[in-house]
Amino acid sequence: MISDSIFTLTHDSKLDDLLAANQQWSKTMNDLHPGLFREYNAKGQNPHTLFIGCSDSRYNEGCLGVLPGEVFTWKTVANVCSPEDLTFKATLEFAIRCLKVNKVVICGHTDCGGIKTCLTGQIEPLNDKEGLNCQHLYQYLQDIDQMYHEEKSQLANLPTLDAKSKYLSQCNVKRQFARVIENDTVKTAIANKELEVYGLVYNVDSGLLDPVISN
Ligand SMILES: [Zn+2]
C-alpha cells in the first residue's frame, strides 16, 4: 500500500493491518537485536527505570533509546500523579519493591493537550453533556487547571502561547515530582539510597529531554 505518510497505521487500519505491522516489527527487532526476544525478554524482565509520562502519542520511554525489558512504564493524561490513586501507589510498589528499579523518571512534554486545554480556557466545554461530554476528563483536569490559576501571574510575563505552555509543562513536572517523592514507597527507597527521581520535559519538536528537577 502506497502512503504519503511516514506513519505505519491509520484510522482506516483494521486488525489484519495491525497484525501485519506487528509481524514486520518483530522481524525488524530480531534483525536489529538478535536474541532480544528469545534470549532476553523470554527469560523475564529486569528494568532499571520506572518511566511516568503523559499518555500523549508522540513520546514514551523509547526517548531514552532503550529496548523492551529495560523500562517499566506508566502513562497518564498530562502525567498527573494523584497521591491517593491506587494505580499510582501500586505501580510504584511494583516497580520499586518487586522489580527493584533504582530510577524513577517523571517526564512531561511540550504541547501537552491537557495543559493547553486549561491554558486556553477550554476546560468548561468538557463538562457539557450536549457537547464534548467528557465529565471524567473535566474532573481529572481540575488539578492542571488549579496549577494554571496558581501560575497566572508568571504566565502573564511570557510572550507566546508556546512559551506559556512549555512553562506549565515544567511546573507540572515539579508538581508531580513533589507527589512522587512524598509517596511512602519512594520515600523509603530514597532514604535507603536505593532510588533517584528525575523530573524531565520531552520536547515534541526535537525529541530531546530537558532536565527540570531531581532529588
Ligand atoms: Zn500531554
XYZ file of C-alpha atoms and ligand atoms in Angstrom, residues 53-56 58-59 76-79 108-115, ligand 1:
19
model
C 4.818 10.066 31.307
C 1.797 11.620 29.639
C -0.347 9.309 27.507
C 0.455 11.542 24.504
C 4.337 11.413 20.492
C 6.665 10.055 23.163
C -1.485 9.004 32.326
C -3.230 12.029 30.820
C -0.951 15.043 31.485
C 1.259 12.749 33.625
C 6.162 15.701 30.993
C 6.232 17.108 27.479
C 5.759 20.263 25.443
C 2.454 20.949 23.648
C 0.535 18.859 26.199
C -3.187 18.717 25.340
C -4.261 18.537 28.979
C -2.227 21.621 29.855
Zn 0.330 15.501 27.452
